[in-house]
XYZ file of C-alpha atoms in Angstrom:
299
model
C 1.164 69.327 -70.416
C 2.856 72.758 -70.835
C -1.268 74.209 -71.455
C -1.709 72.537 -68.315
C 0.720 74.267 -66.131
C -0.748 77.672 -67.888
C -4.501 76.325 -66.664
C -3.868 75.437 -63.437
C -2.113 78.974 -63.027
C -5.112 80.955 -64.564
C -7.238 78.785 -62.197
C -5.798 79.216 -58.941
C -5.317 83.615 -59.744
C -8.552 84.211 -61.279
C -10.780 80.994 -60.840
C -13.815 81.380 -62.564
C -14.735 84.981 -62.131
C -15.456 86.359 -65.749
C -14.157 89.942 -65.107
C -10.917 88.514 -63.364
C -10.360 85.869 -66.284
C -10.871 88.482 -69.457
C -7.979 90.176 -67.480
C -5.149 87.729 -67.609
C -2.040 87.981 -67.856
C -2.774 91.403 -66.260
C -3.176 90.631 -62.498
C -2.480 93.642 -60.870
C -4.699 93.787 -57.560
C -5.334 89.775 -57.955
C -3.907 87.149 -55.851
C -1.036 86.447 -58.004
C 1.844 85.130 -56.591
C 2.615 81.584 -56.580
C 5.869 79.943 -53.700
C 8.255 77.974 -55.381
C 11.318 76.536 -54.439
C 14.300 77.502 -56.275
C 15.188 74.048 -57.044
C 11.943 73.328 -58.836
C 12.219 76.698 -61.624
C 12.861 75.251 -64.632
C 11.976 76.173 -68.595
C 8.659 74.913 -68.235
C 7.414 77.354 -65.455
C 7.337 80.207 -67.890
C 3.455 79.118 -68.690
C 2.939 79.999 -65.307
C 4.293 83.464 -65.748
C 1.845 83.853 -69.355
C -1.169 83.899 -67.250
C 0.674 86.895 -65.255
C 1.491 85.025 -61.969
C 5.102 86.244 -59.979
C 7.300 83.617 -58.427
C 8.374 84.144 -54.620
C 11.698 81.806 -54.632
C 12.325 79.733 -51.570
C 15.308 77.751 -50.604
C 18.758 77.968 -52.049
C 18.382 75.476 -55.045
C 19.880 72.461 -52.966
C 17.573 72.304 -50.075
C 14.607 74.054 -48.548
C 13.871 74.276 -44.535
C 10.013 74.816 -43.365
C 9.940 78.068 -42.246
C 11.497 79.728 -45.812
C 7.876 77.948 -47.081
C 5.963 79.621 -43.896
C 7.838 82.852 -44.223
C 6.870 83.010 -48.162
C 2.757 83.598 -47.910
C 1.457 86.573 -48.297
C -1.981 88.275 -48.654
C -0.880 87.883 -52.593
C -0.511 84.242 -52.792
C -2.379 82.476 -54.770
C -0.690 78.772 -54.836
C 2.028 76.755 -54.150
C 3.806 75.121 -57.503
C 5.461 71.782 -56.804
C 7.690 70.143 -59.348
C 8.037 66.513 -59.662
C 11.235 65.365 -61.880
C 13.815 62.320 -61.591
C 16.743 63.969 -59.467
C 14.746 66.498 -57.298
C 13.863 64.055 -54.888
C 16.334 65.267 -52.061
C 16.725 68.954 -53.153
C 13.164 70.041 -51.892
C 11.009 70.149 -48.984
C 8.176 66.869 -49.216
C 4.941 67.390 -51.360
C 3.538 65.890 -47.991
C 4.885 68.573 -45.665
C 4.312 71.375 -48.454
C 0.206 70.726 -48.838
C 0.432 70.673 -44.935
C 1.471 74.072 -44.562
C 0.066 75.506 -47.461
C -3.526 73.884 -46.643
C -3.092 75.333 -43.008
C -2.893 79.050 -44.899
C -5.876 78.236 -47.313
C -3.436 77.642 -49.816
C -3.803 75.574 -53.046
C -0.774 73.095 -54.487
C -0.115 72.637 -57.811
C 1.732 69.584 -58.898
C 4.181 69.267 -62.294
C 4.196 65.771 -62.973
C 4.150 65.408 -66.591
C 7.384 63.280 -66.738
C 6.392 60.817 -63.297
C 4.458 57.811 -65.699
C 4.907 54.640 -65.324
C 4.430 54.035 -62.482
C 0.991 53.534 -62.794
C 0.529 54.748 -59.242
C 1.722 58.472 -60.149
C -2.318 58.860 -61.571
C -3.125 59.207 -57.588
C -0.592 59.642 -55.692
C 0.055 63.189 -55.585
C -3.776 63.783 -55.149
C -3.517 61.467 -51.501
C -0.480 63.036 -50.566
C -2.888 66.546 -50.673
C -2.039 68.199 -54.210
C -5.245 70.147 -55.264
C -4.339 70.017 -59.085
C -1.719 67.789 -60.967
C -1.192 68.025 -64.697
C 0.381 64.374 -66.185
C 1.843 64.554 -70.236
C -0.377 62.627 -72.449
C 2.771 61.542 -74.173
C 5.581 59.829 -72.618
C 4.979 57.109 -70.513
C 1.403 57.212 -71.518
C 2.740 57.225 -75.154
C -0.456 59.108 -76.336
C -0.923 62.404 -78.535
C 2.425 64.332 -77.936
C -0.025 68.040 -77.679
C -1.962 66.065 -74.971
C -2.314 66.218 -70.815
C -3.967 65.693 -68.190
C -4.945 67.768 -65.621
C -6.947 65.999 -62.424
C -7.939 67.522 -58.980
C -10.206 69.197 -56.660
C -13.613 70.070 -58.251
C -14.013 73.428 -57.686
C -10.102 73.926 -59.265
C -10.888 72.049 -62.847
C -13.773 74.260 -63.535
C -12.016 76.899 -62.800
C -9.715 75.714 -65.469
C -12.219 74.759 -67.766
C -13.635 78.137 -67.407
C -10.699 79.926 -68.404
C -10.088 77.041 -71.381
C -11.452 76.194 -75.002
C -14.419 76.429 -75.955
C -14.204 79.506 -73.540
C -12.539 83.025 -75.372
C -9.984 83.416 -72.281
C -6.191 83.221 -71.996
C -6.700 78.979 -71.696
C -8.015 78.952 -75.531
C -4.684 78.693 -76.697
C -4.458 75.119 -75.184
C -6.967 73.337 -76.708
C -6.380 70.039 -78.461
C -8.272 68.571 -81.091
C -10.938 66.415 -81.395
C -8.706 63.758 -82.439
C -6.103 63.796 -80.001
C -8.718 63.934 -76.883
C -9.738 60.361 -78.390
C -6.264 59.008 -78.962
C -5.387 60.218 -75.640
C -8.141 58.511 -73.721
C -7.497 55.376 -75.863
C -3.621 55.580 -74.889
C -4.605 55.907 -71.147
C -7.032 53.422 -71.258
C -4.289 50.898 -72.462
C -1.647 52.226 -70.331
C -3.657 51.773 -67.189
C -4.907 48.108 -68.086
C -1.091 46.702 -69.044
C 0.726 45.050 -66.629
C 3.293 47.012 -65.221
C 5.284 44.095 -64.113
C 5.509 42.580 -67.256
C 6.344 46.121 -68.708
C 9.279 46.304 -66.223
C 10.228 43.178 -66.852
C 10.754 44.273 -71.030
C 12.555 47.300 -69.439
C 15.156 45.476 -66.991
C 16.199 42.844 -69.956
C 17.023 45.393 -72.102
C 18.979 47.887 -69.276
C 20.364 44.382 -68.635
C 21.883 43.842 -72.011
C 23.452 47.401 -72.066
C 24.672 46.661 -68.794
C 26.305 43.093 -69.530
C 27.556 44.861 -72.734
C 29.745 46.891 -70.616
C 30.715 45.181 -67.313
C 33.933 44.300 -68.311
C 35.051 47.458 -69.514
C 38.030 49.120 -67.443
C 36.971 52.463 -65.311
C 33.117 51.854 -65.817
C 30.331 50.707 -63.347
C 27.780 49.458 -65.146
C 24.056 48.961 -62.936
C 20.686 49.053 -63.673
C 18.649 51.426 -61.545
C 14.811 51.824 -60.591
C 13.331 53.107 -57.454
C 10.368 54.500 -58.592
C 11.937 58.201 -57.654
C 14.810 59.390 -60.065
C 14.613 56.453 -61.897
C 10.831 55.548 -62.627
C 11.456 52.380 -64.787
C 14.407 50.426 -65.162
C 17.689 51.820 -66.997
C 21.081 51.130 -67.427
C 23.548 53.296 -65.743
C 27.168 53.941 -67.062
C 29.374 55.806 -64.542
C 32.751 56.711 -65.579
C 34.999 56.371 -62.179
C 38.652 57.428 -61.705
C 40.485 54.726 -63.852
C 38.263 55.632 -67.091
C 40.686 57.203 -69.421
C 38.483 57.050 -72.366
C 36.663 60.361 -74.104
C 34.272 62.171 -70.896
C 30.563 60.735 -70.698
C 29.563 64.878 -72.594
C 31.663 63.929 -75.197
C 30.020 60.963 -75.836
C 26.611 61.964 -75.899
C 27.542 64.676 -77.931
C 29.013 62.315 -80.493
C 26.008 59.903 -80.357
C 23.932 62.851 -80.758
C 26.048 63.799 -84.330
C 26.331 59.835 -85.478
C 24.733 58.687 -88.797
C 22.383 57.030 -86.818
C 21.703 59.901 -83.988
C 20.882 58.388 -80.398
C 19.903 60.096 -77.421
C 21.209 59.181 -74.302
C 21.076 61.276 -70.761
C 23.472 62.283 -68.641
C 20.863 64.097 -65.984
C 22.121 63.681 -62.502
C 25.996 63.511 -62.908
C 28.434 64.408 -65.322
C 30.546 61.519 -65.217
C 27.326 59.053 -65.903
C 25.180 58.079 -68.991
C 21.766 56.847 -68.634
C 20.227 54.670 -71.255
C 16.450 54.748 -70.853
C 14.713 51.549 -72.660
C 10.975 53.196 -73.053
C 11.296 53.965 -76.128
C 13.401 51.661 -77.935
C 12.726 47.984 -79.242
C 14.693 44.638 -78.670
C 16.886 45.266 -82.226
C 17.731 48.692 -81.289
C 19.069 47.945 -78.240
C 22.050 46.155 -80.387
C 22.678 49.135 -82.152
C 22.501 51.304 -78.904
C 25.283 49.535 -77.366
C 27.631 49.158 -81.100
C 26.857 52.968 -80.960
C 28.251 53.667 -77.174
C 31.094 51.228 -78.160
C 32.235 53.348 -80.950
C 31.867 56.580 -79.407
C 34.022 55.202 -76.335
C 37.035 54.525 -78.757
């Protein structure tokens, strides 16, 4: 998805103008700045800086008011980026209100949303709430080719993208994916989109369930599972440390995990005193080890 963010960047500066696209990432006298708001830079947005675009920075990192959006466009601009990711739900103005204001300026969005699958409903929902591209990983949740994505949205936008992409000699060459991987990835979605995502959930909650059961009794933790569909997209068991946990600190136990003869990876995202076991990825045996593992690192 990382070739996506780069394609929907060389699409919205130099769309499918030949002269413009041989250019890139030189974009002196283009449109080239793309609004962001400071809580949505992250690691990833550096493909949108290789196909020479310049961030204008909204908000303080924590929230973002409506007229730091308004105040942002410029004759330059060229989009608006919009990052979707468990935790940034209440840090950031709406996608809703954010394609309102930039569609009343002529403005395009462009939607990160590579880690927002399941659920299933994340294929369209960005698109009805106004984003004119969205890129979705191929892997993750869709549990296709790891080098895969998608990228969906309005017409005129993916062949601009396709234009500046393989089999095409521009800056968007470097993203291509194999033969191969385009047909494991459309077999992957084609599965992933015709399983039921109740019964999937249902897989998901037991297991969070028996981490969660696991450690119910133990002094100074509350143990929950979690899923709204927002920072948690399936179900997971959440571990919170509170005040009477004198035990080793949730980093330390990651970190120890992490260095185990049998290494397992568990998040701590949205608060250092809480470990998050996600289940996507793991089978009904493993989730016995996961929890001897935890046990262990508490002592």
């Amino acid at each position: 998805s990382a070739g996506g963010l780069l394609l929907q960047a060389c699409a919205v500066i130099a769309g499918d103008d030949p002269a413009k696209m041989a250019r890139l990432p030189d974009t002196e006298g283009m449109k080239n700045e793309i609004i962001i708001q400071r809580s949505h830079r992250f690691p990833y947005d550096q493909c949108y800086r290789a196909a020479g675009a310049k961030f204008v920075e909204i908000g303080d990192g924590k929230r973002c008011h409506e007229w730091q959006l308004e105040a942002a466009f410029s004759d330059k601009t060229a989009a608006v980026a919009y990052l979707f990711s468990p935790g940034l739900s209440k840090m950031a103005l709406s996608l809703d209100k954010v394609t309102e204001i930039a569609h009343s300026k002529g403005v395009p969005v462009i939607v990160d949303a590579a880690s927002m699958l399941p659920p299933r409903e994340n294929l369209s929902k960005y698109h009805k709430l106004g984003a004119d591209l969205v890129i979705h990983s191929g892997g993750k949740g869709i549990r296709g080719p790891q080098g895969t994505g998608i990228l969906s949205g309005k017409k005129e936008l993916i062949q601009a993208a396709y234009a500046n992409a393989a089999p095409h000699q521009f800056l968007g060459r470097s993203a291509k994916v194999a033969k191969e991987e385009i047909v494991g990835l459309l077999t992957a979605l084609n599965n992933f989109v015709n399983e039921d995502e109740q019964v999937e959930n249902s897989k998901f909650r037991n297991k969070s369930q028996k981490v969660v059961d696991a450690f119910s009794e133990t002094p100074g933790l509350d143990a929950a599972v979690k899923h709204d569909n927002v920072d948690y997209l399936t179900p997971v068991s959440s571990l919170f440390f509170n005040d009477e946990w004198d035990g080793p600190k949730a980093g330390d136990i990651v970190q120890r995990l992490e260095e185990g003869d049998t290494p397992i990876f568990i998040k701590n995202p949205f608060d250092p005193d809480e470990l998050i076991f996600d289940p996507l990825n793991v089978d009904d045996e493993e989730v016995d080890v996961v929890i001897k593992k935890i046990r262990e690192s508490m002592d």
